[in-house]
Amino acid sequence: MVKLARDEQEMLDGKQGRAKQRAMELLVQYADALGAERFVDTNNVHLFVGFHPYPEVVTPRDGDELASKFLLDTDERIEVDYVKTFNTTHIWAMDLDRWQVMEAPRELHELMEILREYSIRIGISLTATCTPYQVGNVPTRGEHCAWTESSAVPFCNAVLGARTNTEGAHSAFAAALTGKVPLSGFHIDENRLGTHLINVEVDVNNVMEWYLLGYYGGEACQLAVPVYNLVHKMVPNISMLKGMNSAEASSGGIMMYHIVGITPEAPTLDAAFGGRKPQVTLNYGKAERRKTYENLNCAKDEKVDLVNIGCPHYSLEQLRDVAKLLDGRKVHENVTLWIWTAYQLKAIADRNGYTDIITKAGAHLMTDSCPLNTNLFPGGTKVVATDSAKHAHYAPAIGGVEVWFGNMEECIDAAVTGKWRGELK
Ligand code: F3S
């Protein structure tokens, strides 16, 4: 049984209100299931609030009732005053401003509006992105966090050196209300050490290469902690690591990894393993890279209906690059081009003129959401092109579509010509 500190016991006893009491009830069950001995304080939560694509099963039209059902797991109507911690929110069920471009149902949009008002009232920050670290949520090394979103979790752990497990909607909301998270999993030093060694024998010097490496690593290591040892040293940037993290969390469930010389806890190979020997050693060479690429490309028809890029949400660097590629060009009349980013980065894209270029080309710069999580693909979509291994992994099963995977240039070429001409060089 988890041991409670005095403030935790007070919350559980209802001395700080019913909302915190319910949140502590959930957290105690969760901590016991995890075998956690105690809680640690957190002031950094990435919430999962505005993503409920099932309006037909939701009868209440009241923010408190909705949150009680979806986030506090009770039919009792519990009013929340104000959440305790700093927080950001994962994507919502639609672009909150351009929901009609997505052909989102009006009923679902109404639900989002109720949740939007509710969230603002109780102190939730409406970032609506899978990349909180791109919009001001940058925890420091060692900071205990409670983050949802599988692609953001390894970024938090392995790039920033902060600490989180992959939280669900309930546990994250409870953490935001109480400022507590069970001391378990990747909050504990020992669990963060490497288990599997991957010798990376090929160059990984662009975003697509990092997607491929991450997809291989996730598939090979599943829930373990891979240590990537780059034979040809290079320093990856945020766009590369963002893509890689989303890929490892798709083909597998990687939450923590090390890149020797890059991850804060892995200055050396020995440090990454804490002096232990790897349980498994793998080599990622040309053959593994080719096989990974082929696994991600399941389409047969070269004619493309939708080009979907920005999964995870594009960085400012990627928005600049895509605007340059589209400048003076036109999207093919039979193709839809959706580019996804965070609302806050779109504001900069607006100011920099990128949005104008993208719109003039006939593409849509979208925010807050993505078609994969909402299953809102444009009507009649059969073949999708993407530069995201995560999107390529899930789209066939979720959207019933065929997928081409390549780099940004190949995706823009497909959007303009209507045909896929990508290849692994
Ligand atoms: Fe983000 Fe949606 Fe991809 S949530 S990581 S754009 S599947």
Coordinates of C-alpha atoms and ligand atoms in Angstrom, one line a residue:
M1 CA 0.0 0.0 0.0
V2 CA 1.2 3.5 -0.9
K3 CA 2.3 5.6 2.2
L4 CA 0.7 9.0 2.3
A5 CA 2.3 12.2 3.5
R6 CA 0.1 14.5 5.7
D7 CA -1.1 16.7 2.8
E8 CA -2.0 13.7 0.7
Q9 CA -4.0 12.2 3.6
E10 CA -5.8 15.5 4.0
M11 CA -6.7 15.5 0.4
L12 CA -7.9 11.9 0.6
D13 CA -10.0 12.7 3.7
G14 CA -11.7 15.5 1.8
K15 CA -10.3 18.3 3.8
Q16 CA -9.3 20.2 0.6
G17 CA -12.6 19.7 -1.2
R18 CA -14.3 16.9 -3.1
A19 CA -12.4 17.3 -6.4
K20 CA -9.0 16.8 -4.8
Q21 CA -10.5 13.9 -2.7
R22 CA -11.7 12.1 -5.8
A23 CA -8.4 12.8 -7.6
M24 CA -6.5 11.3 -4.6
E25 CA -8.8 8.2 -4.6
L26 CA -7.9 7.6 -8.2
L27 CA -4.2 8.2 -7.5
V28 CA -4.1 5.8 -4.6
Q29 CA -5.6 3.0 -6.6
Y30 CA -3.2 3.8 -9.4
A31 CA -0.1 3.9 -7.1
D32 CA -1.2 0.6 -5.5
A33 CA -1.6 -1.0 -8.9
L34 CA 1.9 0.2 -9.8
G35 CA 3.4 -0.9 -6.5
A36 CA 4.6 2.6 -5.7
E37 CA 5.7 3.2 -2.1
R38 CA 5.0 6.9 -2.1
F39 CA 4.1 9.9 -4.2
V40 CA 6.4 12.7 -5.4
D41 CA 5.4 16.3 -6.1
T42 CA 4.8 17.5 -9.6
N43 CA 4.2 20.9 -11.0
N44 CA 4.2 19.9 -14.7
V45 CA 1.3 18.0 -16.3
H46 CA 0.5 17.5 -20.0
L47 CA -3.2 16.8 -19.9
F48 CA -5.6 14.9 -22.2
V49 CA -8.8 17.0 -22.0
G50 CA -10.3 17.9 -25.3
F51 CA -10.2 14.6 -27.1
H52 CA -13.5 12.8 -26.9
P53 CA -14.6 11.9 -30.4
Y54 CA -17.7 10.1 -29.3
P55 CA -20.4 12.8 -28.9
E56 CA -23.1 10.2 -29.3
V57 CA -22.2 8.5 -26.0
V58 CA -22.0 11.8 -24.1
T59 CA -25.4 12.9 -22.8
P60 CA -24.4 15.7 -20.4
R61 CA -23.8 19.1 -21.9
D62 CA -22.1 20.6 -18.8
G63 CA -18.4 20.9 -18.4
D64 CA -18.3 19.7 -14.8
E65 CA -20.4 16.7 -15.6
L66 CA -18.2 15.9 -18.6
A67 CA -15.0 16.2 -16.7
S68 CA -16.4 14.1 -13.8
K69 CA -17.3 11.3 -16.2
F70 CA -14.2 11.4 -18.5
L71 CA -11.5 12.6 -16.2
L72 CA -12.6 11.7 -12.7
D73 CA -14.3 8.4 -13.6
T74 CA -17.5 9.0 -11.7
D75 CA -21.2 9.8 -12.5
E76 CA -21.2 12.1 -9.5
R77 CA -21.0 15.7 -10.6
I78 CA -17.9 17.2 -9.1
E79 CA -17.0 20.8 -9.4
V80 CA -13.4 21.7 -9.9
D81 CA -12.3 25.1 -8.6
Y82 CA -8.8 25.5 -10.2
V83 CA -6.1 23.0 -11.0
K84 CA -3.0 23.2 -8.9
T85 CA -0.2 22.6 -11.3
F86 CA 1.3 24.2 -14.4
N87 CA -0.1 22.3 -17.4
T88 CA -0.4 22.1 -21.1
T89 CA -3.0 20.1 -23.1
H90 CA -2.5 17.4 -25.7
I91 CA -4.4 17.6 -29.0
W92 CA -8.2 18.1 -29.2
A93 CA -10.7 16.3 -31.4
M94 CA -10.5 18.9 -34.1
D95 CA -8.8 22.2 -35.2
L96 CA -10.8 24.4 -32.9
D97 CA -10.8 27.3 -35.5
R98 CA -10.8 25.3 -38.8
W99 CA -13.0 22.4 -37.7
Q100 CA -15.1 22.8 -40.9
V101 CA -12.1 22.2 -43.1
M102 CA -11.9 18.8 -41.3
E103 CA -15.6 18.3 -41.8
A104 CA -15.9 17.7 -38.1
P105 CA -19.5 17.1 -36.9
R106 CA -21.2 20.2 -35.5
E107 CA -22.2 18.2 -32.4
L108 CA -18.6 17.3 -31.7
H109 CA -17.6 20.9 -32.1
E110 CA -20.2 22.0 -29.6
L111 CA -18.8 19.5 -27.2
M112 CA -15.3 20.9 -27.7
E113 CA -16.6 24.4 -27.0
I114 CA -18.1 23.3 -23.7
L115 CA -14.8 21.7 -22.8
R116 CA -12.9 24.8 -23.9
E117 CA -14.9 27.0 -21.6
Y118 CA -14.5 24.6 -18.8
S119 CA -10.8 24.3 -19.2
I120 CA -10.2 28.0 -19.2
R121 CA -12.3 28.4 -16.1
I122 CA -10.3 25.9 -14.1
G123 CA -6.8 27.0 -15.2
I124 CA -6.0 24.6 -18.0
S125 CA -3.7 26.0 -20.6
L126 CA -5.1 25.3 -24.1
T127 CA -2.0 24.5 -26.0
A128 CA -3.7 21.6 -27.8
T129 CA -0.5 20.0 -29.2
C130 CA 1.3 16.7 -29.0
T131 CA 4.5 18.7 -28.7
P132 CA 4.2 20.7 -25.5
Y133 CA 8.0 21.2 -25.5
Q134 CA 7.6 23.4 -28.6
V135 CA 5.2 25.8 -26.9
G136 CA 6.8 26.6 -23.6
N137 CA 6.5 23.4 -21.6
V138 CA 10.2 22.6 -21.1
P139 CA 10.7 20.8 -17.8
T140 CA 14.3 20.8 -16.4
R141 CA 16.5 17.9 -15.8
G142 CA 15.2 15.7 -13.0
E143 CA 11.8 17.4 -12.8
H144 CA 9.0 15.0 -12.0
C145 CA 6.2 15.4 -14.6
A146 CA 2.9 13.7 -15.5
W147 CA 2.6 13.7 -19.3
T148 CA 0.2 12.1 -21.6
E149 CA 1.0 11.5 -25.3
S150 CA 3.4 8.7 -26.3
S151 CA 5.6 10.8 -28.6
A152 CA 6.1 13.5 -26.0
V153 CA 7.1 11.2 -23.1
P154 CA 10.4 10.0 -24.5
F155 CA 11.2 13.6 -25.4
C156 CA 10.6 14.6 -21.8
N157 CA 12.7 11.7 -20.5
A158 CA 15.5 11.3 -22.9
V159 CA 16.0 14.7 -24.5
L160 CA 15.2 17.0 -21.6
G161 CA 16.2 14.6 -18.8
A162 CA 13.0 15.3 -16.9
R163 CA 11.0 12.3 -15.6
T164 CA 7.6 11.0 -16.6
N165 CA 5.7 7.8 -17.3
T166 CA 3.0 7.7 -20.0
E167 CA 0.0 9.0 -18.1
G168 CA -3.6 8.6 -19.1
A169 CA -6.4 11.1 -19.1
H170 CA -7.4 10.3 -15.5
S171 CA -4.0 10.1 -13.9
A172 CA -2.8 13.3 -15.5
F173 CA -5.9 15.2 -14.5
A174 CA -5.6 13.8 -10.9
A175 CA -1.9 14.9 -10.9
A176 CA -2.9 18.4 -12.1
L177 CA -5.5 18.7 -9.3
T178 CA -3.3 17.4 -6.5
G179 CA 0.3 18.1 -7.6
K180 CA 1.1 14.4 -7.0
V181 CA 2.4 11.5 -9.1
P182 CA 3.3 7.9 -7.9
L183 CA 7.0 7.3 -7.5
S184 CA 7.3 4.5 -10.0
G185 CA 8.7 3.6 -13.5
F186 CA 10.8 6.3 -15.0
H187 CA 10.7 8.5 -11.9
I188 CA 13.2 6.1 -10.4
D189 CA 16.9 6.3 -11.4
E190 CA 17.4 2.5 -11.7
N191 CA 14.6 2.1 -14.3
R192 CA 16.1 4.8 -16.5
L193 CA 19.3 2.9 -17.3
G194 CA 19.8 1.3 -20.7
T195 CA 19.0 -2.3 -21.3
H196 CA 19.5 -2.8 -25.1
L197 CA 22.4 -1.5 -27.2
I198 CA 21.8 -0.4 -30.8
N199 CA 25.0 0.3 -32.8
V200 CA 23.9 2.7 -35.4
E201 CA 26.2 2.0 -38.4
V202 CA 24.5 4.2 -41.0
D203 CA 24.4 8.0 -41.1
V204 CA 21.3 9.5 -39.5
N205 CA 21.6 13.1 -40.7
N206 CA 18.0 14.1 -41.6
V207 CA 14.5 13.9 -40.2
M208 CA 13.5 10.9 -42.3
E209 CA 16.6 8.9 -41.1
W210 CA 15.7 9.6 -37.5
Y211 CA 12.1 8.4 -38.1
L212 CA 13.5 5.2 -39.6
L213 CA 15.9 4.7 -36.7
G214 CA 13.2 5.3 -34.1
Y215 CA 10.8 2.9 -35.8
Y216 CA 13.5 0.2 -35.9
G217 CA 14.4 0.9 -32.2
G218 CA 10.8 0.7 -31.1
E219 CA 10.1 -2.5 -32.9
A220 CA 13.2 -4.2 -31.7
C221 CA 13.0 -3.0 -28.0
Q222 CA 9.3 -2.6 -27.3
L223 CA 9.1 -1.4 -23.7
A224 CA 12.9 -1.7 -22.9
V225 CA 15.4 1.2 -22.7
P226 CA 17.5 1.3 -25.9
V227 CA 20.9 3.0 -26.0
Y228 CA 21.7 4.3 -29.5
N229 CA 25.4 4.4 -30.1
L230 CA 26.0 6.4 -33.3
V231 CA 29.1 5.2 -35.1
H232 CA 29.1 8.3 -37.2
K233 CA 28.6 11.0 -34.5
M234 CA 26.2 13.9 -35.1
V235 CA 24.0 16.1 -33.0
P236 CA 20.3 15.7 -33.9
N237 CA 18.0 18.8 -33.7
I238 CA 14.5 19.1 -32.2
S239 CA 12.8 18.1 -35.5
M240 CA 14.8 14.9 -35.8
L241 CA 14.3 13.8 -32.2
K242 CA 10.6 14.8 -32.2
G243 CA 10.1 12.4 -35.2
M244 CA 12.3 9.7 -33.8
N245 CA 10.4 9.7 -30.5
S246 CA 7.0 9.4 -32.1
A247 CA 8.3 6.5 -34.2
E248 CA 9.7 4.5 -31.3
A249 CA 6.5 5.0 -29.4
S250 CA 4.5 3.6 -32.4
S251 CA 6.3 0.5 -33.4
G252 CA 7.0 -0.1 -29.7
G253 CA 6.3 1.6 -26.4
I254 CA 9.6 3.3 -25.8
M255 CA 9.3 5.9 -23.0
M256 CA 13.0 6.3 -22.2
Y257 CA 16.1 5.8 -24.3
H258 CA 19.7 7.1 -24.5
I259 CA 21.7 8.6 -27.3
V260 CA 25.3 8.5 -26.2
G261 CA 26.6 12.0 -25.9
I262 CA 23.2 13.6 -26.3
T263 CA 20.8 12.3 -23.6
P264 CA 21.7 14.2 -20.4
E265 CA 22.1 11.0 -18.5
A266 CA 24.3 9.4 -21.1
P267 CA 27.6 11.3 -21.4
T268 CA 29.2 7.9 -22.1
L269 CA 28.1 4.4 -23.2
D270 CA 29.0 3.2 -19.7
A271 CA 26.9 5.8 -18.0
A272 CA 23.9 5.0 -20.2
F273 CA 24.0 1.4 -18.9
G274 CA 25.0 2.4 -15.3
G275 CA 28.1 0.2 -15.6
R276 CA 26.0 -2.9 -16.4
K277 CA 26.3 -5.0 -19.6
P278 CA 23.6 -4.7 -22.3
Q279 CA 21.0 -7.5 -22.2
V280 CA 20.8 -7.4 -26.0
T281 CA 23.1 -5.9 -28.7
L282 CA 21.7 -5.0 -32.1
N283 CA 23.2 -3.4 -35.2
Y284 CA 21.3 -0.9 -37.3
G285 CA 22.9 -1.0 -40.7
K286 CA 21.8 -0.5 -44.4
A287 CA 19.7 -3.8 -44.4
E288 CA 17.8 -2.9 -41.3
R289 CA 17.2 0.6 -42.6
R290 CA 15.9 -0.7 -46.0
K291 CA 13.6 -3.2 -44.3
T292 CA 12.2 -0.6 -41.9
Y293 CA 11.5 1.7 -44.9
E294 CA 9.7 -1.0 -46.8
N295 CA 7.6 -1.9 -43.8
L296 CA 6.4 1.7 -43.6
N297 CA 5.4 1.9 -47.3
C298 CA 2.3 -0.2 -47.8
A299 CA 0.7 1.7 -50.7
K300 CA 0.4 0.2 -54.2
D301 CA -1.3 3.0 -56.1
E302 CA 1.0 5.9 -57.0
K303 CA -2.0 8.3 -57.2
V304 CA -2.3 10.2 -53.9
D305 CA -5.5 11.6 -52.3
L306 CA -4.2 13.2 -49.1
V307 CA -0.8 14.4 -48.1
N308 CA -0.7 14.7 -44.4
I309 CA 2.4 16.2 -42.7
G310 CA 3.2 17.6 -39.3
C311 CA 3.0 14.5 -37.1
P312 CA 4.1 15.2 -34.5
H313 CA 3.2 18.9 -35.0
Y314 CA 5.7 20.6 -37.2
S315 CA 8.5 22.7 -35.6
L316 CA 9.1 26.3 -36.7
E317 CA 12.0 25.1 -38.8
Q318 CA 9.8 22.6 -40.6
L319 CA 7.1 25.3 -41.2
R320 CA 9.8 27.5 -42.8
D321 CA 11.0 24.7 -45.0
V322 CA 7.6 23.6 -46.1
A323 CA 6.6 27.2 -47.0
K324 CA 9.8 27.5 -49.1
L325 CA 9.0 24.3 -50.9
L326 CA 5.4 25.4 -51.7
D327 CA 6.3 29.0 -52.7
G328 CA 4.8 29.7 -56.1
R329 CA 3.5 26.2 -56.5
K330 CA -0.1 24.8 -56.5
V331 CA -1.4 21.7 -54.9
H332 CA -2.9 19.3 -57.4
E333 CA -6.7 19.6 -57.8
N334 CA -7.2 15.9 -56.7
V335 CA -5.1 16.2 -53.6
T336 CA -5.7 17.6 -50.2
L337 CA -2.5 18.9 -48.4
W338 CA -2.9 19.2 -44.6
I339 CA 0.1 20.6 -42.6
W340 CA -0.3 20.3 -38.8
T341 CA 1.4 22.4 -36.2
A342 CA 0.7 23.9 -32.8
Y343 CA -1.5 27.0 -32.6
Q344 CA 1.3 29.0 -31.1
L345 CA 3.7 28.2 -33.9
K346 CA 1.1 29.0 -36.5
A347 CA 0.9 32.5 -35.0
I348 CA 4.6 32.9 -35.8
A349 CA 4.0 31.3 -39.3
D350 CA 1.3 33.9 -39.8
R351 CA 3.6 36.7 -38.9
N352 CA 6.5 35.4 -41.0
G353 CA 4.3 35.0 -44.1
Y354 CA 4.5 31.2 -44.2
T355 CA 0.7 30.8 -43.8
D356 CA 0.1 33.0 -46.7
I357 CA 2.4 31.0 -49.0
I358 CA 0.8 27.7 -47.8
T359 CA -2.7 29.0 -48.3
K360 CA -1.9 30.5 -51.8
A361 CA -0.6 27.1 -52.8
G362 CA -4.0 25.6 -51.9
A363 CA -2.8 23.8 -48.8
H364 CA -4.2 24.1 -45.2
L365 CA -2.1 25.0 -42.2
M366 CA -4.0 23.3 -39.4
T367 CA -3.6 23.3 -35.6
D368 CA -4.8 21.6 -32.4
S369 CA -5.4 18.2 -33.7
C370 CA -4.7 15.6 -36.4
P371 CA -6.7 13.1 -38.6
L372 CA -5.1 10.1 -37.0
N373 CA -6.4 10.7 -33.5
T374 CA -9.8 11.9 -34.7
N375 CA -10.2 9.6 -37.8
L376 CA -11.4 12.6 -39.7
F377 CA -9.8 12.0 -43.1
P378 CA -11.2 13.9 -46.1
G379 CA -14.0 12.0 -47.7
G380 CA -12.9 9.4 -50.3
T381 CA -9.3 9.2 -49.1
K382 CA -7.7 6.0 -50.2
V383 CA -4.0 6.8 -50.5
V384 CA -2.1 9.0 -48.1
A385 CA 1.5 10.3 -48.3
T386 CA 3.2 11.4 -45.2
D387 CA 6.7 12.2 -43.8
S388 CA 5.8 10.7 -40.4
A389 CA 6.5 7.1 -39.5
K390 CA 3.9 7.4 -36.7
H391 CA 1.3 8.4 -39.2
A392 CA 2.4 5.7 -41.6
H393 CA 2.2 3.1 -38.8
Y394 CA -1.3 3.9 -37.7
A395 CA -3.2 5.3 -40.7
P396 CA -3.8 1.9 -42.5
A397 CA -5.6 0.5 -39.5
I398 CA -7.3 3.6 -38.2
G399 CA -8.3 5.2 -41.5
G400 CA -8.4 2.2 -43.8
V401 CA -6.0 3.9 -46.2
E402 CA -2.8 2.9 -48.0
V403 CA 0.3 4.9 -47.1
W404 CA 3.4 6.2 -48.7
F405 CA 6.2 7.3 -46.3
G406 CA 9.1 9.6 -47.4
N407 CA 10.6 13.0 -46.7
M408 CA 9.1 16.4 -46.7
E409 CA 10.3 17.2 -50.3
E410 CA 8.7 13.9 -51.6
C411 CA 5.5 14.7 -49.8
I412 CA 5.3 18.2 -51.3
D413 CA 6.1 16.7 -54.7
A414 CA 3.2 14.3 -54.3
A415 CA 0.9 17.1 -53.3
V416 CA 1.8 19.1 -56.4
T417 CA 1.9 16.3 -59.0
G418 CA -0.8 14.0 -57.4
K419 CA 1.7 11.1 -57.7
W420 CA 4.1 9.4 -55.3
R421 CA 7.7 9.3 -56.6
G422 CA 9.6 8.8 -53.3
E423 CA 12.4 6.3 -52.9
L424 CA 15.0 5.4 -50.3
K425 CA 18.3 6.8 -51.4
Ligands
F3S1 FE1 0.6 14.4 -32.9 FE2 -1.5 13.3 -34.0 FE3 0.9 12.6 -34.7 S1 -1.3 13.7 -31.9 S2 2.1 12.8 -32.9 S3 0.0 14.6 -35.0 S4 -0.8 11.2 -34.5

